[in-house]
Short mmCIF file of C-alpha atoms (C1' of nucleotides) in Angstrom, two decimals:
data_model
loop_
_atom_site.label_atom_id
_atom_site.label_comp_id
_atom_site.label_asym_id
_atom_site.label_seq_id
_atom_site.Cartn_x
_atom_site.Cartn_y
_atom_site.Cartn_z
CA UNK A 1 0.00 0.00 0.00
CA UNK A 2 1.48 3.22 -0.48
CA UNK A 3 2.02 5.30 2.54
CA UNK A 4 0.31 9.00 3.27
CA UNK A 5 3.27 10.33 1.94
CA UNK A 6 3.45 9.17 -1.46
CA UNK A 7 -0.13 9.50 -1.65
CA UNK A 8 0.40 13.04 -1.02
CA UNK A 9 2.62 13.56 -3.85
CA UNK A 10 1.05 12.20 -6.39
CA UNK A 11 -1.94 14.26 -5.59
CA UNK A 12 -0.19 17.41 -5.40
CA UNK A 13 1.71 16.27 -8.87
CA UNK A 14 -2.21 15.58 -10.04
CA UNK A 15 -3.01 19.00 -9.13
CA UNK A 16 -0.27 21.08 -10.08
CA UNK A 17 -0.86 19.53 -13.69
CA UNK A 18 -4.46 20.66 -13.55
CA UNK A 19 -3.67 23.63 -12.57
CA UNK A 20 -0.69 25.16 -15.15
CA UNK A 21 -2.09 23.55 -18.34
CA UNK A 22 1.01 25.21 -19.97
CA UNK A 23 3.96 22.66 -19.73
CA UNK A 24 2.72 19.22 -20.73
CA UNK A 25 1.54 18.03 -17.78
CA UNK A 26 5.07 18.42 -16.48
CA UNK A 27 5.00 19.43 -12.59
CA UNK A 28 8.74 21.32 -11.43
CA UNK A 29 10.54 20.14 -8.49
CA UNK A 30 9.98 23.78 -6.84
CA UNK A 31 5.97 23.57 -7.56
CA UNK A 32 5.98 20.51 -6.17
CA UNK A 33 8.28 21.12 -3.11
CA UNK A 34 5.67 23.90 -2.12
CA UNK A 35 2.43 22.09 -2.77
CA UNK A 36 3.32 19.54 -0.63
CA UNK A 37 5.27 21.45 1.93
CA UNK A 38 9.02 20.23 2.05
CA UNK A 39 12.57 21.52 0.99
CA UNK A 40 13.15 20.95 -3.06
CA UNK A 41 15.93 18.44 -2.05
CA UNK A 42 13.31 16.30 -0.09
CA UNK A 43 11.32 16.43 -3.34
CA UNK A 44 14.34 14.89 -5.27
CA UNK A 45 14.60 12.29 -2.79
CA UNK A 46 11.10 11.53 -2.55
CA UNK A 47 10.28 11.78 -6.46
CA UNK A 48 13.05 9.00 -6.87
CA UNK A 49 11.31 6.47 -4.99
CA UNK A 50 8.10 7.72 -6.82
CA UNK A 51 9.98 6.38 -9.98
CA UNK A 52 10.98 3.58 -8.51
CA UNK A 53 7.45 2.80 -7.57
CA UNK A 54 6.25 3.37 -11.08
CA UNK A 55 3.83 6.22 -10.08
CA UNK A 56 5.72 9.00 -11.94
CA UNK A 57 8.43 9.98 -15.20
CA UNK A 58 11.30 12.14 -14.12
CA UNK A 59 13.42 14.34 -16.07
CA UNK A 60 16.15 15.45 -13.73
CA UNK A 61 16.02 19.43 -14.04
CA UNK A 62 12.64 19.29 -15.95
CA UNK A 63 10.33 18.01 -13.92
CA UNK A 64 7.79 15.13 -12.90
CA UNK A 65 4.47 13.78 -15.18
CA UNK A 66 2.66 10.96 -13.68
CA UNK A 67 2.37 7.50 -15.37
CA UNK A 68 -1.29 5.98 -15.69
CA UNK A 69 -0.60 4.08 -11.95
CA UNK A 70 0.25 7.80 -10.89
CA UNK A 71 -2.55 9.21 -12.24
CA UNK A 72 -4.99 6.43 -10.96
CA UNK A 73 -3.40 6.36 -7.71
CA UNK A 74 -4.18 10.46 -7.57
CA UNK A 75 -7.86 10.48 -8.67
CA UNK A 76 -8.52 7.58 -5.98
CA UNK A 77 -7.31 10.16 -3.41
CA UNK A 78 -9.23 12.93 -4.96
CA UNK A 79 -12.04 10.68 -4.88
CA UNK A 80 -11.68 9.83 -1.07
CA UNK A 81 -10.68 13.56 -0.54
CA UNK A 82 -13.69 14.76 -1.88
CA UNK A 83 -16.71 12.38 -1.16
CA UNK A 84 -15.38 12.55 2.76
CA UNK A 85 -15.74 16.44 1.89
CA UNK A 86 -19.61 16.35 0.80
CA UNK A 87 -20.15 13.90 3.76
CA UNK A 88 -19.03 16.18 6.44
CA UNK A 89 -21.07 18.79 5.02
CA UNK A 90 -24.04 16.88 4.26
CA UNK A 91 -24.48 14.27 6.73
CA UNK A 92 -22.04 15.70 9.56
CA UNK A 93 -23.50 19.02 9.43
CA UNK A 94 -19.71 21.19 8.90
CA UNK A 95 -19.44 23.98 7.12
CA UNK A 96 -17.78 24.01 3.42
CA UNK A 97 -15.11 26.49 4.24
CA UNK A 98 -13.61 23.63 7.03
CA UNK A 99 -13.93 20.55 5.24
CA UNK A 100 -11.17 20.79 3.34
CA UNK A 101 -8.77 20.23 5.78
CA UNK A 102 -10.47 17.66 7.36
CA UNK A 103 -11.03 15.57 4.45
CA UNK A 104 -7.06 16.34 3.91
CA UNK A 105 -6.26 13.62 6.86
CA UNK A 106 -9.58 11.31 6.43
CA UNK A 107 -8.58 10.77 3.09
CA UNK A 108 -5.95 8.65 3.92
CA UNK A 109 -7.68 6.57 6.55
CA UNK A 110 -10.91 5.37 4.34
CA UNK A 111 -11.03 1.94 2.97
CA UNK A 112 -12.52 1.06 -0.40
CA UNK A 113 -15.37 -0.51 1.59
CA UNK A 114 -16.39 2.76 3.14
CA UNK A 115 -15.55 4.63 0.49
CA UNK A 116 -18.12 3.09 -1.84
CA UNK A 117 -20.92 3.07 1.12
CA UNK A 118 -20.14 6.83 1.49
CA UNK A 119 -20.84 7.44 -2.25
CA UNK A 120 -23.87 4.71 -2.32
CA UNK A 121 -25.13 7.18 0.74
CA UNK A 122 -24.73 10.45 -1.32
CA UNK A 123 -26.12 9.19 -4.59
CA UNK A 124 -22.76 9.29 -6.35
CA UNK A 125 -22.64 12.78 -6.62
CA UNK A 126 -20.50 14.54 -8.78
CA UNK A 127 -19.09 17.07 -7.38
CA UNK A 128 -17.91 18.28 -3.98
CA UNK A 129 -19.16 21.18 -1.65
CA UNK A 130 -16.56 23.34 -3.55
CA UNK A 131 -17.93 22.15 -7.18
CA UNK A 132 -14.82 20.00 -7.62
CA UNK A 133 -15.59 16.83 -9.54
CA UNK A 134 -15.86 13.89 -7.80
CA UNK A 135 -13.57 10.88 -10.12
CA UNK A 136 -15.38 7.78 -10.75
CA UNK A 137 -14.63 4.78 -8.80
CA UNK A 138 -13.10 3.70 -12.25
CA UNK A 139 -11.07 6.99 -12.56
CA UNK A 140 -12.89 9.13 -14.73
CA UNK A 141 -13.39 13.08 -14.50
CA UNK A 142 -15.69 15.64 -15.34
CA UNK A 143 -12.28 17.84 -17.18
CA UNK A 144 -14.86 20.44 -18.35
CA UNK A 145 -13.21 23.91 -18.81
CA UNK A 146 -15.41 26.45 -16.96
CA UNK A 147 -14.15 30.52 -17.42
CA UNK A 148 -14.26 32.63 -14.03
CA UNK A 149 -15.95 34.98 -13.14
CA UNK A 150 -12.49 37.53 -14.57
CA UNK A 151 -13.47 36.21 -18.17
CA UNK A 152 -16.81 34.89 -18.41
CA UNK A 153 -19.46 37.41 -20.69
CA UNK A 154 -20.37 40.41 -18.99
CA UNK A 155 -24.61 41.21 -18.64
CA UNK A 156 -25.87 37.02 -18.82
CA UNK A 157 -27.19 35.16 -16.19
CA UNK A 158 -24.79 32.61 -15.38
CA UNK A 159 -24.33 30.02 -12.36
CA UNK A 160 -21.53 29.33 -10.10
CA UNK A 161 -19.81 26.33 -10.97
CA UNK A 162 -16.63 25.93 -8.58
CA UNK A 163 -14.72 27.54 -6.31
CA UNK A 164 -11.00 26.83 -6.72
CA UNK A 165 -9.42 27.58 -3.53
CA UNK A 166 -10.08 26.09 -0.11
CA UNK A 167 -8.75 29.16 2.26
CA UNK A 168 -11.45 28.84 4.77
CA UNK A 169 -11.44 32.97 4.98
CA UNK A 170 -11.83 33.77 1.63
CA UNK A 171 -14.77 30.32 1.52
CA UNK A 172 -16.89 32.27 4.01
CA UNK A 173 -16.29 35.63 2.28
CA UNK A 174 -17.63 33.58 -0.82
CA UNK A 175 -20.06 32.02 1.24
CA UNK A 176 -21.38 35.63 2.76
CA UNK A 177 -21.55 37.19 -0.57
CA UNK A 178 -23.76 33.99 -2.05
CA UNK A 179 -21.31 33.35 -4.44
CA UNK A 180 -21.46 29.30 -3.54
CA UNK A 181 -21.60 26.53 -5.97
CA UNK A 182 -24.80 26.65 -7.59
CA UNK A 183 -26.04 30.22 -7.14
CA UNK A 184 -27.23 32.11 -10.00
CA UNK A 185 -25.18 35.24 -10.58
CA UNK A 186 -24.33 37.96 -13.35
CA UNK A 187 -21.66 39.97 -14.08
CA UNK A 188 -22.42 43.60 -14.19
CA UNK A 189 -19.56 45.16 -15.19
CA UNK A 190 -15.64 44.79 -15.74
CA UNK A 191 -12.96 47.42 -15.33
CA UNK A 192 -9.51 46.30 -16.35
CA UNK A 193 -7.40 49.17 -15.22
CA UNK A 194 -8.78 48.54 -12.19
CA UNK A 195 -8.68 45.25 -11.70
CA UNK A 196 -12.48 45.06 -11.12
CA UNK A 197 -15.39 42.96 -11.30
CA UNK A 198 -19.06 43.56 -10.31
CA UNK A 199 -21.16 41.15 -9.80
CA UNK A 200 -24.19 40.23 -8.94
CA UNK A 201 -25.79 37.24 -7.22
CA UNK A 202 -29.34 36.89 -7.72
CA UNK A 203 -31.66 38.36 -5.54
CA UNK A 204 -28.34 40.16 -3.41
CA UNK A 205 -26.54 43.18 -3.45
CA UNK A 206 -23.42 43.31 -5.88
CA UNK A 207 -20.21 42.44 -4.89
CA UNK A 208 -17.08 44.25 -6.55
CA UNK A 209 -14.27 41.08 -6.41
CA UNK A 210 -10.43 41.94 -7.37
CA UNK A 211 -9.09 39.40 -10.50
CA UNK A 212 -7.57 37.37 -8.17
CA UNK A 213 -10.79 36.83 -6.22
CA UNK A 214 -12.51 36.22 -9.49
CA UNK A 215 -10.74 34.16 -10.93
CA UNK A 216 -11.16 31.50 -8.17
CA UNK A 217 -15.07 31.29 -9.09
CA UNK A 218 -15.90 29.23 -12.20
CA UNK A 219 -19.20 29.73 -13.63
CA UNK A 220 -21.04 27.76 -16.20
CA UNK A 221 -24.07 27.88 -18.10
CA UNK B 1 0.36 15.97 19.16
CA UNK B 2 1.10 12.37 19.89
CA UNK B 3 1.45 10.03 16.34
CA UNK B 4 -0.23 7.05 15.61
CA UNK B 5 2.20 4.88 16.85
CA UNK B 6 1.82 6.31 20.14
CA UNK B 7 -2.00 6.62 20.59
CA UNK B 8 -1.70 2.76 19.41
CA UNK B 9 0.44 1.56 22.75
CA UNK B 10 -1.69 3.38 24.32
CA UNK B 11 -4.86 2.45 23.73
CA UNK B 12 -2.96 -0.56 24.14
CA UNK B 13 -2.20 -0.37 27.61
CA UNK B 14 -5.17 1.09 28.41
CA UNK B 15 -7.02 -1.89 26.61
CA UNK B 16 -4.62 -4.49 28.61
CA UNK B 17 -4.81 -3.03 31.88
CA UNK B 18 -8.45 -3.29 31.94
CA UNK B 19 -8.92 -7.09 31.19
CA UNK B 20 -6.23 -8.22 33.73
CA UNK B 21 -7.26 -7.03 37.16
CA UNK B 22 -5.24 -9.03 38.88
CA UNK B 23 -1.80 -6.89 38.75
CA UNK B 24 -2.48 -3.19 39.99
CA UNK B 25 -3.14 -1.95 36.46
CA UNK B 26 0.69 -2.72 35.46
CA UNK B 27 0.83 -4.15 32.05
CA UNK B 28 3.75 -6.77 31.01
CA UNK B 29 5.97 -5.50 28.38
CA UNK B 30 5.57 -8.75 26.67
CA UNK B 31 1.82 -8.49 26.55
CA UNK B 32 2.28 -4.70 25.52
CA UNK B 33 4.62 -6.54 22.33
CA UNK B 34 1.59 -8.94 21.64
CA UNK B 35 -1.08 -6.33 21.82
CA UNK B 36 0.86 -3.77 19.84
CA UNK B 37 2.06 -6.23 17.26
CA UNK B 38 6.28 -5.49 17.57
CA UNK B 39 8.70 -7.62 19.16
CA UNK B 40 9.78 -7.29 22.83
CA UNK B 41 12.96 -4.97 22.07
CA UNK B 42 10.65 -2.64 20.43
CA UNK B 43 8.23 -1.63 23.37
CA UNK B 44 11.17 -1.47 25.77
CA UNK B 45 12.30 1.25 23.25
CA UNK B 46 8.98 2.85 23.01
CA UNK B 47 7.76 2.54 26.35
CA UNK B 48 11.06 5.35 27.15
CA UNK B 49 9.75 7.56 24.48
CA UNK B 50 6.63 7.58 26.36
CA UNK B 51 8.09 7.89 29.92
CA UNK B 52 9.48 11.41 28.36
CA UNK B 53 6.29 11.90 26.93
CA UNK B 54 5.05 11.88 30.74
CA UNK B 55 2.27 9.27 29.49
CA UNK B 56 2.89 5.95 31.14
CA UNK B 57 4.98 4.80 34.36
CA UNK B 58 7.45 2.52 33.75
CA UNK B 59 9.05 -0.60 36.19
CA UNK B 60 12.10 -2.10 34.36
CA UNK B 61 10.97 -5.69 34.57
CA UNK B 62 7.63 -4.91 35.72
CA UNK B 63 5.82 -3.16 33.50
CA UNK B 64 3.74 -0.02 32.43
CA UNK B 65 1.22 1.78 34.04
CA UNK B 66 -0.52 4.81 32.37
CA UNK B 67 -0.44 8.74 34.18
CA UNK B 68 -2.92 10.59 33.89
CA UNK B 69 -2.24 11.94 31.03
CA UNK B 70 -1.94 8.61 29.23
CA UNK B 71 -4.96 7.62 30.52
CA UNK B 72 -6.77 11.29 28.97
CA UNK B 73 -4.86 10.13 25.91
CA UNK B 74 -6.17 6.72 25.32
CA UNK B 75 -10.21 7.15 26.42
CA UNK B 76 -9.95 10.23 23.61
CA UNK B 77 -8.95 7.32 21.13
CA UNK B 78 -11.03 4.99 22.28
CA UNK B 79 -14.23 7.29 22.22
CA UNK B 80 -13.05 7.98 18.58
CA UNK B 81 -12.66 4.52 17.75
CA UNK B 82 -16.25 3.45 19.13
CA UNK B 83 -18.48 5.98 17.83
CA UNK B 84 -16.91 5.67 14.40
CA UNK B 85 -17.71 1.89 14.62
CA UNK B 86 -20.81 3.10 15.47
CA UNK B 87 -21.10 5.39 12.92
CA UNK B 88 -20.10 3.10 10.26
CA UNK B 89 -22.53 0.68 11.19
CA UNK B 90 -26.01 3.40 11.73
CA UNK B 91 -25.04 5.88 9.22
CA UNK B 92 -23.18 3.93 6.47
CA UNK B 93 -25.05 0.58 6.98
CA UNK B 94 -21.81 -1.37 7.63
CA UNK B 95 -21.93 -4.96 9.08
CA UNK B 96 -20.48 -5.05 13.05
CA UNK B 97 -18.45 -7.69 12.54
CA UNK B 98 -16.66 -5.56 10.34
CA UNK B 99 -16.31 -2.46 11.75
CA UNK B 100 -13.90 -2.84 14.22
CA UNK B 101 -10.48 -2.90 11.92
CA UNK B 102 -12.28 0.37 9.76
CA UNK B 103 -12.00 2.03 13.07
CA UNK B 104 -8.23 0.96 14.16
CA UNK B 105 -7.39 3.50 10.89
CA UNK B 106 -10.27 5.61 11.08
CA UNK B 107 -9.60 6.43 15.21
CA UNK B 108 -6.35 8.63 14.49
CA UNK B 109 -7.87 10.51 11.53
CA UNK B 110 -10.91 12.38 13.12
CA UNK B 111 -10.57 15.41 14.39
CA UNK B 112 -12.37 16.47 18.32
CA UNK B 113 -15.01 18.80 15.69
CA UNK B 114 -15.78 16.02 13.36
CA UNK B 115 -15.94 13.74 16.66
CA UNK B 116 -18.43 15.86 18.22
CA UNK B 117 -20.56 16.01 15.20
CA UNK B 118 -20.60 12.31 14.94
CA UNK B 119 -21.08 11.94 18.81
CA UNK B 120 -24.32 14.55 18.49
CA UNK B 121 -25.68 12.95 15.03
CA UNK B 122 -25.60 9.34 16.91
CA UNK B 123 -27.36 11.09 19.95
CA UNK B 124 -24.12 10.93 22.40
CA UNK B 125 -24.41 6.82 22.66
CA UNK B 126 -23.25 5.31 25.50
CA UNK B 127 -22.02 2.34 23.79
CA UNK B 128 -20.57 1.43 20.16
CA UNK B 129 -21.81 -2.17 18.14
CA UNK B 130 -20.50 -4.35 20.16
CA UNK B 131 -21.37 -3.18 23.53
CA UNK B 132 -17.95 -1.38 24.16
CA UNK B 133 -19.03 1.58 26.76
CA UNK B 134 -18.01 4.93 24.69
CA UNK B 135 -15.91 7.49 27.04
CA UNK B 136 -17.43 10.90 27.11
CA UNK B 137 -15.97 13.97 26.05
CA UNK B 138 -14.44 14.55 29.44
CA UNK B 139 -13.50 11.07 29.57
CA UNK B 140 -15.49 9.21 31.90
CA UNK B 141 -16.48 5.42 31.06
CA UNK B 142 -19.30 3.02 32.21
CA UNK B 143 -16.89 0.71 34.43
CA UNK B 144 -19.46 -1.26 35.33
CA UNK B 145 -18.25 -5.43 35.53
CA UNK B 146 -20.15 -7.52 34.18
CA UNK B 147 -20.66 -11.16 33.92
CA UNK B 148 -20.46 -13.08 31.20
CA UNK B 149 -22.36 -16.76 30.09
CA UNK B 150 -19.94 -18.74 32.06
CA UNK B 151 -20.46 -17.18 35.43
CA UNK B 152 -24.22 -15.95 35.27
CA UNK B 153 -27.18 -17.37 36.87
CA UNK B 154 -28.45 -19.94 35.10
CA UNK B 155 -32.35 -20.15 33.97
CA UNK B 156 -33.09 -16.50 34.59
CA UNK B 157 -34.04 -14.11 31.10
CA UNK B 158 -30.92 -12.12 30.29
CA UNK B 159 -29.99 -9.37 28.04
CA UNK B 160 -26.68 -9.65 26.07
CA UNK B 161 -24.40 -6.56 26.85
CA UNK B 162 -21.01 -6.86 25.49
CA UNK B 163 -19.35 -8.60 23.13
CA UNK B 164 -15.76 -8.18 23.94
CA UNK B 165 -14.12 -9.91 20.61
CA UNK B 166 -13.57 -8.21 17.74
CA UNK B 167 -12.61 -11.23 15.18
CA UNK B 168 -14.95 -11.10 12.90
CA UNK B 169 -15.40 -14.16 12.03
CA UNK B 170 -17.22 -14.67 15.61
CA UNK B 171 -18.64 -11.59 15.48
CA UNK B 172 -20.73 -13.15 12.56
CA UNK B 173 -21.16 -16.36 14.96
CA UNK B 174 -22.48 -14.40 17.61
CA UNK B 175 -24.73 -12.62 15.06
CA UNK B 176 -26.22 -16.15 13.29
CA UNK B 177 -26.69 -17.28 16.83
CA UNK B 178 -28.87 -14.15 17.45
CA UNK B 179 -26.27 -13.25 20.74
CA UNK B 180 -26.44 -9.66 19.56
CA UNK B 181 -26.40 -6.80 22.17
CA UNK B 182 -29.75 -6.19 23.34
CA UNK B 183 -30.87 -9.57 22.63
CA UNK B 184 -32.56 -11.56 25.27
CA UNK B 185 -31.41 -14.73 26.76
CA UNK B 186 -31.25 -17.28 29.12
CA UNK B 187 -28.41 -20.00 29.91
CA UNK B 188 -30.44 -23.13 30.63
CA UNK B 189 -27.57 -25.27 31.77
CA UNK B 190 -23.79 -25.29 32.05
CA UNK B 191 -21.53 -28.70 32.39
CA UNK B 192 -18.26 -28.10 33.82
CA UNK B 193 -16.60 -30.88 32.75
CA UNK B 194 -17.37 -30.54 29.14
CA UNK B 195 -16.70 -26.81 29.32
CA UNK B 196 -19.49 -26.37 27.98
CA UNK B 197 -22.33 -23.94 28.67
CA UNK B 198 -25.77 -23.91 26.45
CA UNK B 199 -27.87 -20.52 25.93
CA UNK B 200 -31.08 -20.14 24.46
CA UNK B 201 -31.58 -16.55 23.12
CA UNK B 202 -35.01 -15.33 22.97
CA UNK B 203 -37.42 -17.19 20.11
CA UNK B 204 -34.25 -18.99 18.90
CA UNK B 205 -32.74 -22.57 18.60
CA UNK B 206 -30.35 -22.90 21.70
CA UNK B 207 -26.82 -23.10 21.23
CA UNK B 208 -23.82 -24.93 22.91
CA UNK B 209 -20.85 -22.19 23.91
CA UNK B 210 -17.42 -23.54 25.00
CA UNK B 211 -16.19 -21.93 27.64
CA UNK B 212 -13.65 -19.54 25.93
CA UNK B 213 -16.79 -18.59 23.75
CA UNK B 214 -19.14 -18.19 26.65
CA UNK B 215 -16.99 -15.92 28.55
CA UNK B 216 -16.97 -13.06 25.45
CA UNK B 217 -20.30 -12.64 25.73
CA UNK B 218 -21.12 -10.42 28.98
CA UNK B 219 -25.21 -10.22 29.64
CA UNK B 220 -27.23 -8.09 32.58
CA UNK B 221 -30.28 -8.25 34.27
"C1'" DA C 1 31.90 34.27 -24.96
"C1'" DA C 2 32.01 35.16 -19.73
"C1'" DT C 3 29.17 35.31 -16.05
"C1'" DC C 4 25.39 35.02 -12.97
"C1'" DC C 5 21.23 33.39 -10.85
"C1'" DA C 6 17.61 30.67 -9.77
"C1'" DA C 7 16.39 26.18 -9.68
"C1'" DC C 8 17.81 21.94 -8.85
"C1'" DT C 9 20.63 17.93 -6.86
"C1'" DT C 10 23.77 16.03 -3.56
"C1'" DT C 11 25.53 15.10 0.83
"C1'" DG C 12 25.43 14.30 5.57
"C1'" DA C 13 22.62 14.10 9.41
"C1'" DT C 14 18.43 13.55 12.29
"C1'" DG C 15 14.18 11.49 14.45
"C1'" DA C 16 10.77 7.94 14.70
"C1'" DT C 17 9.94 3.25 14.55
"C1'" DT C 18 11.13 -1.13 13.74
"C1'" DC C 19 13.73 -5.92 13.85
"C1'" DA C 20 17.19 -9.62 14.92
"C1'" DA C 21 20.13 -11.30 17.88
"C1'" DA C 22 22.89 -11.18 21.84
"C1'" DG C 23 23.09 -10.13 26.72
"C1'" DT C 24 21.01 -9.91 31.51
"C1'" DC C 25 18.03 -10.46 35.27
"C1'" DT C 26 14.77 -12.85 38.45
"C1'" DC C 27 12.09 -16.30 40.27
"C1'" DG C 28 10.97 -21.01 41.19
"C1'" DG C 29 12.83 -25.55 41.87
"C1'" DC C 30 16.23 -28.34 43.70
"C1'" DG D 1 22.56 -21.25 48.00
"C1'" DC D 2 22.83 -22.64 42.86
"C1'" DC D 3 20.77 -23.03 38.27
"C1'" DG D 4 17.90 -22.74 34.44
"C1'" DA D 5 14.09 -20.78 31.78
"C1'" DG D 6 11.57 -17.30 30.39
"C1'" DA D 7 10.94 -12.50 30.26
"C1'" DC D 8 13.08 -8.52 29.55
"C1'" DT D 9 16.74 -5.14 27.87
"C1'" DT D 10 20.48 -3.82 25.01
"C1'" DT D 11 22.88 -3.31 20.83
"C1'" DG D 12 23.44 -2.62 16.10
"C1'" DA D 13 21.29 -1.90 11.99
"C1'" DA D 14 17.56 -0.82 8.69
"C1'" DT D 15 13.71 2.07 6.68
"C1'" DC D 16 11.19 6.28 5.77
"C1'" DA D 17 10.84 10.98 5.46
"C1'" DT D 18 12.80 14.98 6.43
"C1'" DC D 19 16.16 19.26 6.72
"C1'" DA D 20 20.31 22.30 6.19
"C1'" DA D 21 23.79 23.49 3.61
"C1'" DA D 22 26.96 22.88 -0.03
"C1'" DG D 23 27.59 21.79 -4.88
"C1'" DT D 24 25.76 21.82 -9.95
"C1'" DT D 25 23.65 23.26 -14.04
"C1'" DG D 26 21.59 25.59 -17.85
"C1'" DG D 27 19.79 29.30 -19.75
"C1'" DA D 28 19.38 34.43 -19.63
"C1'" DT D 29 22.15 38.77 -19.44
"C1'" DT D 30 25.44 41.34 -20.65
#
DNA sequence: AATCCAACTTTGATGATTCAAAGTCTCGGC
DNA sequence: GCCGAGACTTTGAATCATCAAAGTTGGATT
């Protein structure tokens, strides 16, 4: 079994992939040092038993791509990680801005048995309290593409898809502004000199975000 | 905070200390080794690490004894580990018999808020699946002895109270046999010399115990 | 082309936990 | 009072994951 550790890694690989679409998949030593929270010469250590293990590729002074057992070994983390996330908030009663850090340590400790009654219990969702996609048991993903609030069309009613970050401070600013998963919102207006977004959630006064703020809120429809 | 390893001895010692009243609480390193799973030379090591720790008492050649503290230390893991059995088995629908080695991993991943949610969605239970009393928050438990099919009266109605094996294969024995906590039953004879003792649960075929089995079961009333 | 810097790798060391195997103590029997 | 057996401790070594600090490297800058 692999330990917390290297289950870690490959997750943070996973999601530092997702994130900079740029490189081909290719993860850097220093991304990956900070994701997971250790020295870069831990992460040269660590990524050469990763290799060893068959979960990732390794160019010396490139970086690290996972191989399929990599990437199947990640998305049955981020399936743990994010079911225990929709149970705490759904059948535990916690709030979405605190699960995250909870699931980060459950996710670890929840057997394939448990795992599959907690998703039998939910009614396989899809996605998590945050609008991240839940993989399949098999290892599939929802990979849609979903623009943020910073570049989505300006005047139609749209719906919030996601929330990409898991700060619990900026989840409850989110949270009092009714900018969670699911609510309907449009953007009003766009300055870029200033950095600016308005927006407005249905039904709620309008919110002015910064880019960085906005970018973190994915909207579809 | 204390790792994994160490809420395991213990629990451990805690778990030990209680079956064998006989000594004053003082726990054999050798039976430490056995309960823990390690070899002798390892508890010796780890027993020092938790003398520093100021959580057990320790005898060269006599054994371990918990403080205070280690005693705090190991009813907070225990209460974790029994009302996520308990959990498991109301909320997620798992089988008892089963429940018990979800919760040895389970027990060091929950945190005191997602403990307290559990404890108040199960209704603060005073005991978990098998019949295990549940230390409260403040870590009190039901001491209360009890006995068990070998010792009882005979030919008076019973309830079945405890449980205290966690194999699951008798678990599932226990279970066909309709010995389940809360059933009723009565022991309508015992036969010392063929170790033998034979119980008739409530509405049921009776059943012939050995005496090893008989004594796992604990009843009241 | 010479140099510099940031990113990366290497090296040496540490702490936690473990084992195997060798050494030591203590208690009961003689 | 001596001796052996079993229980316990010690010793030496291994594994995993980590850090600090020193050494490399490769591409960008001049």
């Amino acid at each position: 079994m692999p330990s917390i550790t290297v289950e870690n890694y490959v997750k943070q690989i996973y999601l530092a992939g997702q994130q900079q679409q740029p490189t081909g998949g290719q993860v850097s030593m220093g991304r990956l040092a900070a994701a997971v929270g250790v020295v870069p010469g831990t992460v040269t250590t660590m990524v050469k038993a990763l290799v060893a293990d068959g979960l990732v590729d390794y160019e010396p002074r490139g970086g690290v791509t996972l191989t399929r057992d990599g990437e199947r070994l990640a998305l049955h983390v981020l399936r743990r990680h994010r079911l225990v996330e929709l149970l705490l908030v759904r059948v535990l009663g916690l709030d979405w801005s605190e699960v995250h850090a909870e699931a980060e340590v459950l996710e670890h400790a929840v057997s394939d048995k448990v795992l599959e009654r907690i998703d039998a219990l939910l009614g396989s969702p899809t996605v998590d309290p945050h609008g991240d996609p839940i993989p399949s048991a098999k290892g599939k993903v929802d990979g849609t593409r979903r623009h943020s609030l910073a570049e989505c069309t300006v005047g139609r009613p749209l719906r919030v898809a996601r929330v990409t970050d898991q700060d619990p401070a900026f989840l409850q600013f989110i949270d009092r502004c009714g900018l969670v998963p699911g609510a309907a919102v449009t953007v009003e207006g766009r300055d870029a000199s200033a950095d600016a977004v308005l927006v407005r959630p249905d039904g709620r006064r309008a919110v002015t975000l910064g880019g960085a703020a906005a970018e973190k809120v994915l909207v579809e429809g």
